[in-house]
Coordinates of N, CA, C and O in Angstrom, one line a residue:
X177 N 0.8 -1.2 0.0 CA 0.0 0.0 0.0 C 0.9 1.3 0.0 O 0.7 2.1 -0.8
X178 N 1.9 1.3 0.9 CA 2.7 2.5 1.0 C 3.6 2.6 -0.2 O 3.8 3.7 -0.7
X179 N 4.2 1.4 -0.6 CA 5.0 1.5 -1.8 C 4.2 1.9 -3.1 O 4.7 2.6 -3.9
X180 N 3.0 1.5 -3.1 CA 2.1 1.9 -4.2 C 1.9 3.4 -4.2 O 1.9 4.0 -5.2
X181 N 1.7 3.9 -3.0 CA 1.4 5.4 -2.9 C 2.7 6.1 -3.4 O 2.5 7.1 -4.2
X182 N 3.9 5.7 -3.0 CA 5.1 6.4 -3.4 C 5.3 6.2 -4.9 O 5.6 7.2 -5.5
X183 N 5.1 5.0 -5.4 CA 5.3 4.9 -6.9 C 4.2 5.7 -7.7 O 4.5 6.2 -8.7
X184 N 3.0 5.8 -7.1 CA 2.0 6.6 -7.8 C 2.4 8.1 -7.8 O 2.3 8.8 -8.8
X185 N 3.0 8.6 -6.7 CA 3.4 10.0 -6.6 C 4.6 10.2 -7.6 O 4.6 11.1 -8.4
X186 N 5.5 9.2 -7.6 CA 6.7 9.3 -8.5 C 6.2 9.3 -10.0 O 6.6 10.2 -10.8
X187 N 5.2 8.5 -10.3 CA 4.7 8.4 -11.7 C 4.0 9.7 -12.1 O 4.3 10.2 -13.2
X188 N 3.2 10.2 -11.2 CA 2.5 11.5 -11.5 C 3.5 12.7 -11.7 O 3.3 13.5 -12.6
X189 N 4.5 12.7 -10.9 CA 5.5 13.8 -11.0 C 6.3 13.6 -12.3 O 6.5 14.6 -13.0
X190 N 6.6 12.4 -12.6 CA 7.4 12.2 -13.9 C 6.5 12.6 -15.1 O 7.1 13.1 -16.0
X191 N 5.2 12.3 -15.0 CA 4.3 12.7 -16.1 C 4.3 14.3 -16.2 O 4.3 14.8 -17.4
X192 N 4.4 15.0 -15.1 CA 4.4 16.4 -15.2 C 5.7 16.9 -15.9 O 5.6 17.8 -16.7
X193 N 6.8 16.3 -15.6 CA 8.1 16.6 -16.3 C 8.0 16.3 -17.7 O 8.4 17.1 -18.6
X194 N 7.5 15.1 -18.1 CA 7.4 14.7 -19.5 C 6.5 15.7 -20.3 O 6.7 16.0 -21.4
X195 N 5.4 16.1 -19.6 CA 4.5 17.0 -20.3 C 5.2 18.4 -20.5 O 5.0 18.9 -21.6
X196 N 6.0 18.8 -19.6 CA 6.8 20.0 -19.8 C 7.8 19.8 -21.0 O 7.9 20.8 -21.8
X197 N 8.4 18.7 -21.1 CA 9.3 18.4 -22.2 C 8.5 18.6 -23.6 O 9.0 19.2 -24.5
X198 N 7.3 18.0 -23.6 CA 6.5 18.1 -24.8 C 6.1 19.6 -25.1 O 6.2 20.0 -26.2
X199 N 5.7 20.3 -24.1 CA 5.4 21.7 -24.2 C 6.6 22.5 -24.7 O 6.4 23.3 -25.7
X200 N 7.7 22.3 -24.2 CA 8.9 23.0 -24.6 C 9.3 22.7 -26.0 O 9.7 23.5 -26.8
X201 N 9.0 21.4 -26.5 CA 9.4 21.0 -27.8 C 8.5 21.8 -28.8 O 9.0 22.1 -30.0
X202 N 7.3 22.2 -28.4 CA 6.4 22.9 -29.4 C 6.7 24.4 -29.4 O 6.1 25.1 -30.2
X203 N 7.5 24.9 -28.5 CA 7.9 26.3 -28.5 C 9.0 26.5 -29.5 O 10.1 25.9 -29.3
X204 N 8.8 27.4 -30.5 CA 9.8 27.5 -31.5 C 10.9 28.4 -31.1 O 10.7 29.5 -30.5
X205 N 12.1 28.0 -31.3 CA 13.3 28.8 -30.9 C 14.2 29.2 -32.0 O 15.4 29.2 -31.9
X206 N 13.6 29.6 -33.2 CA 14.4 30.1 -34.3 C 14.8 29.0 -35.2 O 15.3 29.2 -36.3
X207 N 14.7 27.7 -34.8 CA 15.0 26.6 -35.6 C 13.7 25.8 -35.9 O 12.9 25.7 -35.0
X208 N 13.7 25.2 -37.1 CA 12.5 24.4 -37.4 C 12.6 23.0 -36.8 O 13.6 22.4 -37.0
X209 N 11.5 22.6 -36.1 CA 11.4 21.2 -35.6 C 10.0 20.8 -35.9 O 9.1 21.5 -35.8
X210 N 9.9 19.5 -36.3 CA 8.5 19.0 -36.5 C 7.6 19.1 -35.3 O 6.4 19.2 -35.4
X211 N 8.2 19.1 -34.1 CA 7.4 19.2 -32.9 C 6.7 20.6 -32.8 O 5.7 20.7 -32.1
X212 N 7.1 21.6 -33.6 CA 6.4 22.9 -33.6 C 5.0 22.7 -34.0 O 4.1 23.5 -33.6
X213 N 4.7 21.7 -34.8 CA 3.4 21.5 -35.3 C 2.5 20.6 -34.5 O 1.4 20.3 -34.9
X214 N 3.0 20.1 -33.4 CA 2.3 19.2 -32.6 C 0.9 19.7 -32.1 O 0.0 18.9 -32.0
X215 N 0.8 21.0 -31.9 CA -0.5 21.5 -31.4 C -1.4 22.0 -32.5 O -2.5 22.4 -32.3
X216 N -0.9 21.9 -33.8 CA -1.8 22.4 -34.9 C -2.7 21.2 -35.3 O -2.2 20.1 -35.7
X217 N -4.0 21.5 -35.2 CA -5.0 20.4 -35.5 C -5.6 20.7 -36.9 O -6.0 21.9 -37.2
X218 N -5.8 19.7 -37.7 CA -6.3 19.8 -39.0 C -7.7 19.1 -39.0 O -7.8 18.0 -38.4
X219 N -8.6 19.7 -39.8 CA -9.9 19.1 -39.9 C -9.8 17.9 -40.9 O -9.6 18.2 -42.1
X220 N -9.9 16.7 -40.4 CA -9.7 15.5 -41.3 C -11.0 14.8 -41.3 O -11.3 14.0 -40.4
X221 N -11.8 15.0 -42.3 CA -13.1 14.4 -42.5 C -13.9 14.5 -41.2 O -14.5 13.5 -40.7
X222 N -14.0 15.7 -40.7 CA -14.9 16.0 -39.6 C -14.3 15.8 -38.2 O -14.9 16.1 -37.2
X223 N -13.1 15.3 -38.1 CA -12.4 15.2 -36.8 C -11.1 15.9 -36.8 O -10.5 16.1 -37.8
X224 N -10.7 16.4 -35.6 CA -9.5 17.2 -35.5 C -8.3 16.3 -35.3 O -8.3 15.5 -34.3
X225 N -7.3 16.3 -36.2 CA -6.1 15.5 -36.1 C -4.9 16.3 -36.1 O -4.8 17.4 -36.8
X226 N -3.8 15.9 -35.4 CA -2.5 16.7 -35.5 C -2.0 16.5 -36.9 O -2.2 15.5 -37.5
X227 N -1.2 17.5 -37.3 CA -0.6 17.5 -38.6 C 0.2 16.3 -38.9 O 0.1 15.6 -40.0
X228 N 1.0 15.8 -37.9 CA 1.8 14.7 -38.1 C 1.1 13.4 -38.3 O 1.7 12.3 -38.6
X229 N -0.3 13.4 -38.1 CA -1.1 12.2 -38.4 C -1.8 12.2 -39.8 O -2.4 11.2 -40.1
X230 N -1.6 13.3 -40.5 CA -2.2 13.4 -41.8 C -1.1 13.7 -42.9 O -1.4 13.7 -44.1
X231 N 0.1 13.9 -42.4 CA 1.2 14.2 -43.3 C 2.6 13.9 -42.7 O 2.7 13.7 -41.5
X232 N 3.6 13.8 -43.6 CA 4.9 13.6 -43.0 C 5.6 15.0 -42.9 O 5.4 15.9 -43.9
X233 N 6.3 15.3 -41.9 CA 6.9 16.6 -41.6 C 8.4 16.4 -41.5 O 8.9 15.6 -40.7
X234 N 9.1 17.1 -42.4 CA 10.6 16.9 -42.4 C 11.2 18.3 -42.3 O 10.6 19.3 -42.6
X235 N 12.5 18.3 -41.9 CA 13.3 19.6 -41.8 C 14.5 19.4 -42.7 O 15.6 19.1 -42.2
X236 N 14.4 19.7 -44.0 CA 15.6 19.6 -44.8 C 16.7 20.7 -44.5 O 17.8 20.4 -44.8
X237 N 16.3 21.8 -44.0 CA 17.2 22.9 -43.6 C 16.9 23.3 -42.2 O 15.7 23.1 -41.7
X238 N 17.8 24.0 -41.5 CA 17.5 24.4 -40.1 C 16.3 25.3 -39.9 O 15.7 25.3 -38.9
X239 N 16.0 26.1 -40.9 CA 14.9 27.0 -40.8 C 13.7 26.7 -41.8 O 12.9 27.6 -42.1
X240 N 13.6 25.5 -42.2 CA 12.6 25.1 -43.2 C 11.9 23.8 -42.7 O 12.6 22.8 -42.4
X241 N 10.6 23.8 -42.8 CA 9.8 22.6 -42.5 C 9.1 22.3 -43.9 O 8.5 23.2 -44.5
X242 N 9.1 21.0 -44.2 CA 8.3 20.6 -45.4 C 7.3 19.6 -45.0 O 7.6 18.6 -44.4
X243 N 6.0 19.9 -45.3 CA 4.9 19.1 -45.0 C 4.4 18.4 -46.2 O 3.9 19.1 -47.1
X244 N 4.4 17.1 -46.3 CA 3.9 16.3 -47.4 C 2.7 15.5 -47.0 O 2.8 14.5 -46.3
X245 N 1.5 16.0 -47.4 CA 0.3 15.3 -46.9 C 0.2 14.0 -47.6 O 0.6 13.8 -48.7
X246 N -0.4 13.0 -46.9 CA -0.6 11.7 -47.5 C -1.8 11.7 -48.5 O -1.8 10.9 -49.4
X247 N -2.6 12.7 -48.4 CA -3.7 12.9 -49.4 C -3.6 14.3 -49.9 O -3.6 15.3 -49.1
X248 N -3.6 14.5 -51.2 CA -3.4 15.8 -51.8 C -4.6 16.7 -51.4 O -4.4 17.9 -51.2
X249 N -5.8 16.2 -51.1 CA -6.9 17.0 -50.8 C -6.7 17.7 -49.4 O -7.4 18.6 -49.1
X250 N -5.7 17.2 -48.6 CA -5.5 17.8 -47.3 C -4.6 19.0 -47.3 O -4.5 19.7 -46.3
X251 N -4.0 19.3 -48.5 CA -3.1 20.5 -48.6 C -3.8 21.8 -48.1 O -3.2 22.5 -47.2
X252 N -5.0 22.1 -48.6 CA -5.6 23.3 -48.2 C -6.0 23.3 -46.7 O -5.9 24.4 -46.0
X253 N -6.5 22.2 -46.2 CA -6.8 22.1 -44.8 C -5.6 22.3 -43.9 O -5.7 23.0 -42.9
X254 N -4.5 21.7 -44.2 CA -3.3 21.9 -43.4 C -2.8 23.3 -43.5 O -2.5 23.9 -42.4
X255 N -2.9 23.9 -44.7 CA -2.5 25.3 -44.8 C -3.4 26.2 -43.9 O -2.9 27.1 -43.2
X256 N -4.7 26.0 -44.0 CA -5.6 26.8 -43.1 C -5.3 26.6 -41.6 O -5.3 27.6 -40.9
X257 N -5.1 25.4 -41.2 CA -4.8 25.1 -39.8 C -3.5 25.8 -39.4 O -3.5 26.4 -38.3
X258 N -2.5 25.9 -40.2 CA -1.2 26.6 -39.8 C -1.5 28.1 -39.8 O -1.0 28.7 -38.8
X259 N -2.3 28.6 -40.7 CA -2.5 30.0 -40.7 C -3.3 30.4 -39.4 O -3.1 31.5 -38.9
X260 N -4.3 29.6 -39.0 CA -5.1 29.9 -37.8 C -4.3 29.7 -36.5 O -4.6 30.2 -35.5
X261 N -3.2 28.9 -36.5 CA -2.4 28.6 -35.3 C -1.7 29.9 -34.9 O -1.6 30.9 -35.6
X262 N -1.2 29.8 -33.6 CA -0.4 31.0 -33.1 C 1.1 30.9 -33.4 O 1.9 31.6 -32.7
X263 N 1.5 30.2 -34.4 CA 2.9 30.0 -34.7 C 3.4 31.2 -35.4 O 4.6 31.5 -35.4
X264 N 2.6 32.0 -36.1 CA 3.1 33.2 -36.8 C 3.9 32.8 -38.0 O 4.8 33.5 -38.4
X265 N 3.5 31.7 -38.7 CA 4.3 31.2 -39.9 C 3.3 31.3 -41.1 O 2.1 31.1 -41.0
X266 N 3.9 31.7 -42.2 CA 3.1 31.7 -43.5 C 3.5 30.5 -44.3 O 4.6 30.5 -44.9
X267 N 2.5 29.6 -44.5 CA 2.8 28.4 -45.3 C 2.8 28.8 -46.8 O 2.0 29.7 -47.3
X268 N 3.7 28.2 -47.6 CA 3.6 28.3 -49.0 C 3.3 26.9 -49.6 O 4.0 26.0 -49.4
X269 N 2.3 26.9 -50.4 CA 1.7 25.6 -51.0 C 2.1 25.6 -52.5 O 1.6 26.5 -53.2
X270 N 2.8 24.6 -52.9 CA 3.1 24.5 -54.3 C 2.3 23.4 -55.0 O 2.6 23.0 -56.2
X271 N 1.3 22.9 -54.4 CA 0.4 21.9 -55.0 C 0.7 20.5 -54.6 O -0.1 19.6 -54.8
X272 N 1.9 20.3 -54.1 CA 2.3 18.9 -53.7 C 2.7 18.9 -52.2 O 2.4 18.0 -51.5
X273 N 3.5 19.9 -51.8 CA 3.9 20.1 -50.4 C 3.7 21.5 -49.9 O 3.5 22.4 -50.7
X274 N 3.8 21.6 -48.6 CA 3.7 22.9 -48.0 C 5.0 23.2 -47.4 O 5.6 22.4 -46.6
X275 N 5.6 24.4 -47.6 CA 6.9 24.8 -47.1 C 6.6 25.9 -46.0 O 5.9 26.8 -46.3
X276 N 7.2 25.7 -44.9 CA 7.2 26.7 -43.8 C 8.6 27.2 -43.5 O 9.4 26.4 -43.1
X277 N 8.8 28.5 -43.8 CA 10.1 29.1 -43.5 C 10.0 29.7 -42.1 O 9.1 30.5 -41.9
X278 N 10.9 29.3 -41.2 CA 10.9 29.8 -39.9 C 11.8 31.0 -39.8 O 13.0 30.9 -40.0
X279 N 11.3 32.2 -39.7 CA 12.1 33.4 -39.7 C 13.0 33.5 -38.4 O 12.6 32.9 -37.4
X280 N 14.1 34.2 -38.5 CA 14.9 34.4 -37.3 C 14.1 35.2 -36.3 O 13.2 36.0 -36.7
X281 N 14.3 34.9 -35.0 CA 13.5 35.6 -34.0 C 14.0 37.0 -33.7 O 15.2 37.2 -33.7
X282 N 13.1 37.9 -33.5 CA 13.4 39.3 -33.1 C 13.7 39.2 -31.6 O 13.3 38.3 -30.9
X283 N 14.4 40.2 -31.1 CA 14.7 40.3 -29.6 C 13.4 40.3 -28.8 O 13.3 39.7 -27.8
X284 N 12.4 41.1 -29.3 CA 11.1 41.2 -28.6 C 10.4 39.8 -28.5 O 9.9 39.4 -27.5
X285 N 10.5 39.1 -29.7 CA 9.9 37.8 -29.7 C 10.6 36.8 -28.8 O 10.0 36.0 -28.1
X286 N 11.9 36.9 -28.7 CA 12.7 36.1 -27.8 C 12.3 36.3 -26.4 O 12.1 35.3 -25.6
X287 N 12.1 37.6 -26.0 CA 11.7 37.9 -24.6 C 10.3 37.3 -24.3 O 10.0 36.8 -23.2
X288 N 9.4 37.4 -25.3 CA 8.0 36.8 -25.1 C 8.1 35.3 -24.9 O 7.4 34.7 -24.1
X289 N 9.0 34.6 -25.7 CA 9.2 33.2 -25.6 C 9.8 32.8 -24.3 O 9.4 31.8 -23.7
X290 N 10.7 33.6 -23.8 CA 11.3 33.4 -22.4 C 10.2 33.4 -21.4 O 10.1 32.5 -20.5
X291 N 9.3 34.4 -21.5 CA 8.2 34.5 -20.5 C 7.3 33.3 -20.6 O 6.9 32.7 -19.6
X292 N 7.1 32.9 -21.9 CA 6.2 31.7 -22.1 C 6.8 30.4 -21.5 O 6.1 29.7 -20.8
X293 N 8.1 30.2 -21.7 CA 8.7 29.0 -21.2 C 8.8 29.0 -19.6 O 8.6 28.0 -19.0
X294 N 9.0 30.2 -19.1 CA 9.0 30.3 -17.6 C 7.6 30.0 -17.0 O 7.5 29.4 -16.0
X295 N 6.6 30.5 -17.7 CA 5.2 30.2 -17.3 C 5.0 28.7 -17.3 O 4.4 28.1 -16.4
X296 N 5.4 28.1 -18.4 CA 5.2 26.6 -18.6 C 5.9 25.9 -17.5 O 5.4 24.9 -16.9
X297 N 7.1 26.3 -17.1 CA 7.9 25.7 -16.1 C 7.2 25.8 -14.7 O 7.2 24.9 -13.9
X298 N 6.7 27.0 -14.5 CA 6.0 27.3 -13.2 C 4.8 26.4 -13.1 O 4.5 25.9 -12.0
X299 N 4.1 26.2 -14.2 CA 2.9 25.4 -14.2 C 3.3 23.9 -13.9 O 2.6 23.2 -13.1
X300 N 4.4 23.5 -14.4 CA 4.9 22.1 -14.1 C 5.3 22.0 -12.6 O 5.0 21.0 -12.0
X301 N 5.9 23.0 -12.1 CA 6.3 23.0 -10.6 C 5.0 23.0 -9.8 O 5.0 22.2 -8.8
X302 N 4.0 23.7 -10.1 CA 2.8 23.7 -9.4 C 2.1 22.3 -9.4 O 1.7 21.8 -8.4
X303 N 2.2 21.7 -10.6 CA 1.6 20.4 -10.8 C 2.3 19.4 -9.9 O 1.7 18.5 -9.2
X304 N 3.6 19.5 -9.8 CA 4.5 18.6 -9.0 C 4.1 18.8 -7.5 O 4.0 17.9 -6.8
X305 N 4.0 20.1 -7.1 CA 3.7 20.4 -5.7 C 2.3 19.9 -5.4 O 2.1 19.4 -4.2
X306 N 1.4 19.9 -6.3 CA 0.0 19.4 -6.1 C 0.0 17.9 -5.8 O -0.7 17.4 -5.0
X307 N 0.9 17.2 -6.6 CA 1.0 15.8 -6.4 C 1.6 15.5 -5.0 O 1.1 14.6 -4.4
X308 N 2.6 16.3 -4.6 CA 3.2 16.1 -3.3 C 2.1 16.3 -2.2 O 2.0 15.5 -1.3
X309 N 1.3 17.3 -2.4 CA 0.2 17.6 -1.4 C -0.7 16.4 -1.3 O -1.1 16.0 -0.2
X310 N -1.1 15.9 -2.5 CA -2.1 14.8 -2.5 C -1.5 13.6 -1.8 O -2.2 12.9 -1.1
X311 N -0.2 13.3 -2.1 CA 0.5 12.2 -1.5 C 0.5 12.3 0.0 O 0.3 11.4 0.8
X312 N 0.9 13.5 0.5 CA 1.0 13.8 1.9 C -0.4 13.7 2.6 O -0.5 13.1 3.7
X313 N -1.4 14.2 1.9 CA -2.8 14.1 2.4 C -3.2 12.6 2.6 O -3.8 12.2 3.6
X314 N -2.8 11.8 1.6 CA -3.2 10.4 1.6 C -2.5 9.7 2.8 O -3.1 8.9 3.5
X315 N -1.2 10.1 3.1 CA -0.5 9.6 4.2 C -1.1 10.0 5.5 O -1.3 9.1 6.5
X316 N -1.6 11.2 5.6 CA -2.2 11.7 6.9 C -3.5 10.9 7.1 O -3.9 10.6 8.3
X317 N -4.3 10.6 6.0 CA -5.5 9.8 6.2 C -5.1 8.4 6.7 O -5.8 7.9 7.6
X318 N -4.1 7.8 6.2 CA -3.7 6.5 6.6 C -3.3 6.5 8.1 O -3.6 5.6 8.9
X319 N -2.6 7.6 8.5 CA -2.2 7.7 9.9 C -3.4 7.9 10.8 O -3.5 7.3 11.9
X320 N -4.4 8.7 10.3 CA -5.6 8.9 11.1 C -6.4 7.7 11.3 O -6.9 7.4 12.4
X321 N -6.4 6.8 10.3 CA -7.1 5.5 10.4 C -6.3 4.5 11.2 O -6.8 3.4 11.4
X322 N -5.1 4.8 11.6 CA -4.3 3.9 12.3 C -3.6 2.8 11.5 O -3.1 1.8 12.0
X323 N -3.6 3.0 10.2 CA -2.9 2.0 9.3 C -1.4 2.2 9.3 O -0.6 1.3 8.9
X324 N -0.9 3.4 9.6 CA 0.5 3.7 9.6 C 0.9 4.5 10.8 O 0.2 5.4 11.3
X325 N 2.1 4.2 11.3 CA 2.6 4.9 12.5 C 3.1 6.4 12.1 O 3.3 6.7 11.0
X326 N 3.2 7.2 13.1 CA 3.6 8.6 12.9 C 5.0 8.6 12.3 O 5.3 9.4 11.4
X327 N 5.9 7.8 12.8 CA 7.3 7.7 12.3 C 7.3 7.3 10.9 O 8.1 7.9 10.1
X328 N 6.5 6.3 10.5 CA 6.4 5.8 9.1 C 5.9 7.0 8.2 O 6.4 7.1 7.1
X329 N 4.9 7.7 8.7 CA 4.4 8.8 7.9 C 5.4 9.9 7.7 O 5.6 10.3 6.5
X330 N 6.2 10.2 8.7 CA 7.3 11.2 8.6 C 8.3 10.7 7.6 O 8.8 11.4 6.7
X331 N 8.7 9.4 7.6 CA 9.7 8.8 6.7 C 9.2 8.9 5.3 O 9.9 9.3 4.4
X332 N 7.9 8.5 5.1 CA 7.3 8.5 3.7 C 7.2 9.9 3.2 O 7.3 10.2 2.0
X333 N 6.8 10.9 4.1 CA 6.7 12.3 3.6 C 8.1 12.8 3.2 O 8.2 13.6 2.2
X334 N 9.1 12.4 3.9 CA 10.5 12.8 3.5 C 10.8 12.2 2.1 O 11.4 12.8 1.3
X335 N 10.4 10.9 1.9 CA 10.6 10.3 0.6 C 9.9 11.0 -0.5 O 10.5 11.3 -1.6
X336 N 8.7 11.4 -0.2 CA 7.9 12.2 -1.2 C 8.6 13.5 -1.5 O 8.7 14.0 -2.6
X337 N 9.1 14.2 -0.4 CA 9.8 15.4 -0.6 C 11.1 15.3 -1.5 O 11.4 16.1 -2.3
X338 N 11.8 14.2 -1.3 CA 13.0 13.9 -2.1 C 12.6 13.8 -3.6 O 13.3 14.3 -4.4
X339 N 11.5 13.0 -3.8 CA 11.0 12.9 -5.2 C 10.7 14.2 -5.8 O 11.0 14.6 -6.9
X340 N 10.0 15.0 -5.0 CA 9.6 16.4 -5.4 C 10.8 17.2 -5.7 O 10.8 17.9 -6.8
X341 N 11.8 17.2 -4.9 CA 13.0 18.0 -5.1 C 13.7 17.6 -6.4 O 14.1 18.4 -7.2
X342 N 13.7 16.3 -6.6 CA 14.4 15.8 -7.8 C 13.6 16.2 -9.1 O 14.2 16.7 -10.1
X343 N 12.3 16.2 -9.1 CA 11.5 16.6 -10.2 C 11.5 18.1 -10.4 O 11.6 18.5 -11.6
X344 N 11.5 18.9 -9.4 CA 11.7 20.3 -9.5 C 13.0 20.7 -10.1 O 13.1 21.6 -11.0
X345 N 14.1 19.9 -9.7 CA 15.4 20.2 -10.3 C 15.4 19.9 -11.8 O 16.0 20.6 -12.6
X346 N 14.7 18.8 -12.2 CA 14.6 18.5 -13.6 C 13.9 19.6 -14.4 O 14.3 20.0 -15.5
X347 N 12.8 20.1 -13.8 CA 12.1 21.3 -14.4 C 13.0 22.5 -14.5 O 13.1 23.1 -15.6
X348 N 13.8 22.8 -13.5 CA 14.7 23.9 -13.5 C 15.8 23.7 -14.6 O 16.1 24.7 -15.3
X349 N 16.2 22.5 -14.7 CA 17.3 22.2 -15.7 C 16.7 22.3 -17.2 O 17.3 22.9 -18.0
X350 N 15.5 21.8 -17.4 CA 14.8 21.9 -18.7 C 14.6 23.4 -19.0 O 14.8 23.8 -20.1
X351 N 14.2 24.2 -18.0 CA 13.9 25.6 -18.2 C 15.2 26.3 -18.6 O 15.2 27.1 -19.6
X352 N 16.3 26.0 -17.9 CA 17.6 26.7 -18.2 C 18.0 26.4 -19.6 O 18.4 27.3 -20.4
X353 N 17.9 25.1 -20.0 CA 18.3 24.7 -21.4 C 17.4 25.4 -22.4 O 17.9 25.9 -23.5
X354 N 16.1 25.5 -22.2 CA 15.2 26.0 -23.2 C 15.4 27.6 -23.3 O 15.4 28.1 -24.3
X355 N 15.7 28.2 -22.1 CA 16.0 29.6 -22.1 C 17.2 29.9 -23.0 O 17.2 30.9 -23.8
X356 N 18.3 29.1 -22.8 CA 19.5 29.3 -23.6 C 19.1 29.1 -25.1 O 19.6 29.8 -26.0
X357 N 18.3 28.1 -25.4 CA 17.9 27.8 -26.8 C 17.2 28.9 -27.4 O 17.4 29.3 -28.5
X358 N 16.3 29.5 -26.6 CA 15.5 30.6 -27.1 C 16.3 31.9 -27.3 O 16.1 32.7 -28.2
X359 N 17.2 32.2 -26.4 CA 17.9 33.5 -26.4 C 19.2 33.5 -27.3 O 19.6 34.6 -27.6
X360 N 19.7 32.3 -27.7 CA 20.9 32.3 -28.5 C 20.5 32.8 -29.9 O 19.4 32.4 -30.4
X361 N 21.3 33.6 -30.5 CA 21.1 34.1 -31.8 C 21.6 33.2 -32.9 O 22.5 32.5 -32.8

């Protein structure tokens, strides 16, 4: 029971860190990456699908994305979805593929992106702390019911705190790397 509680806390905190990694991957930092399009949804026969599920996305050059739809009829839908997204990119459609040129970032845009990644990191920290609180509350319930001794609760809370500290450190490290990535010219 106690080991399950600790592994559940660990798993939920790790998911928060993984989610932050995915979020950071979709923040463009002046270089083209297929992950930039992860949040762009295309209307595919009435349902919303990510671009990478209706086309192949490649990066032949550092500042260029090439999107090759599996069905030619999807070209205009993908183009519309990219224009509606908040990426600020203008797709060029040549009838077979869509090319997205990623412009160099302005200093103002870099500062906006730094704010955005800091906000995402803080959201991840909050999620991790919420998992810690939930775990500690669960331990207090077990103690109140007489299932666990006070010493055991204290030991398990320390273990949860260690996991929390490790995950927060991962978030800080990811943030530092992403800030460097965004601010480098």
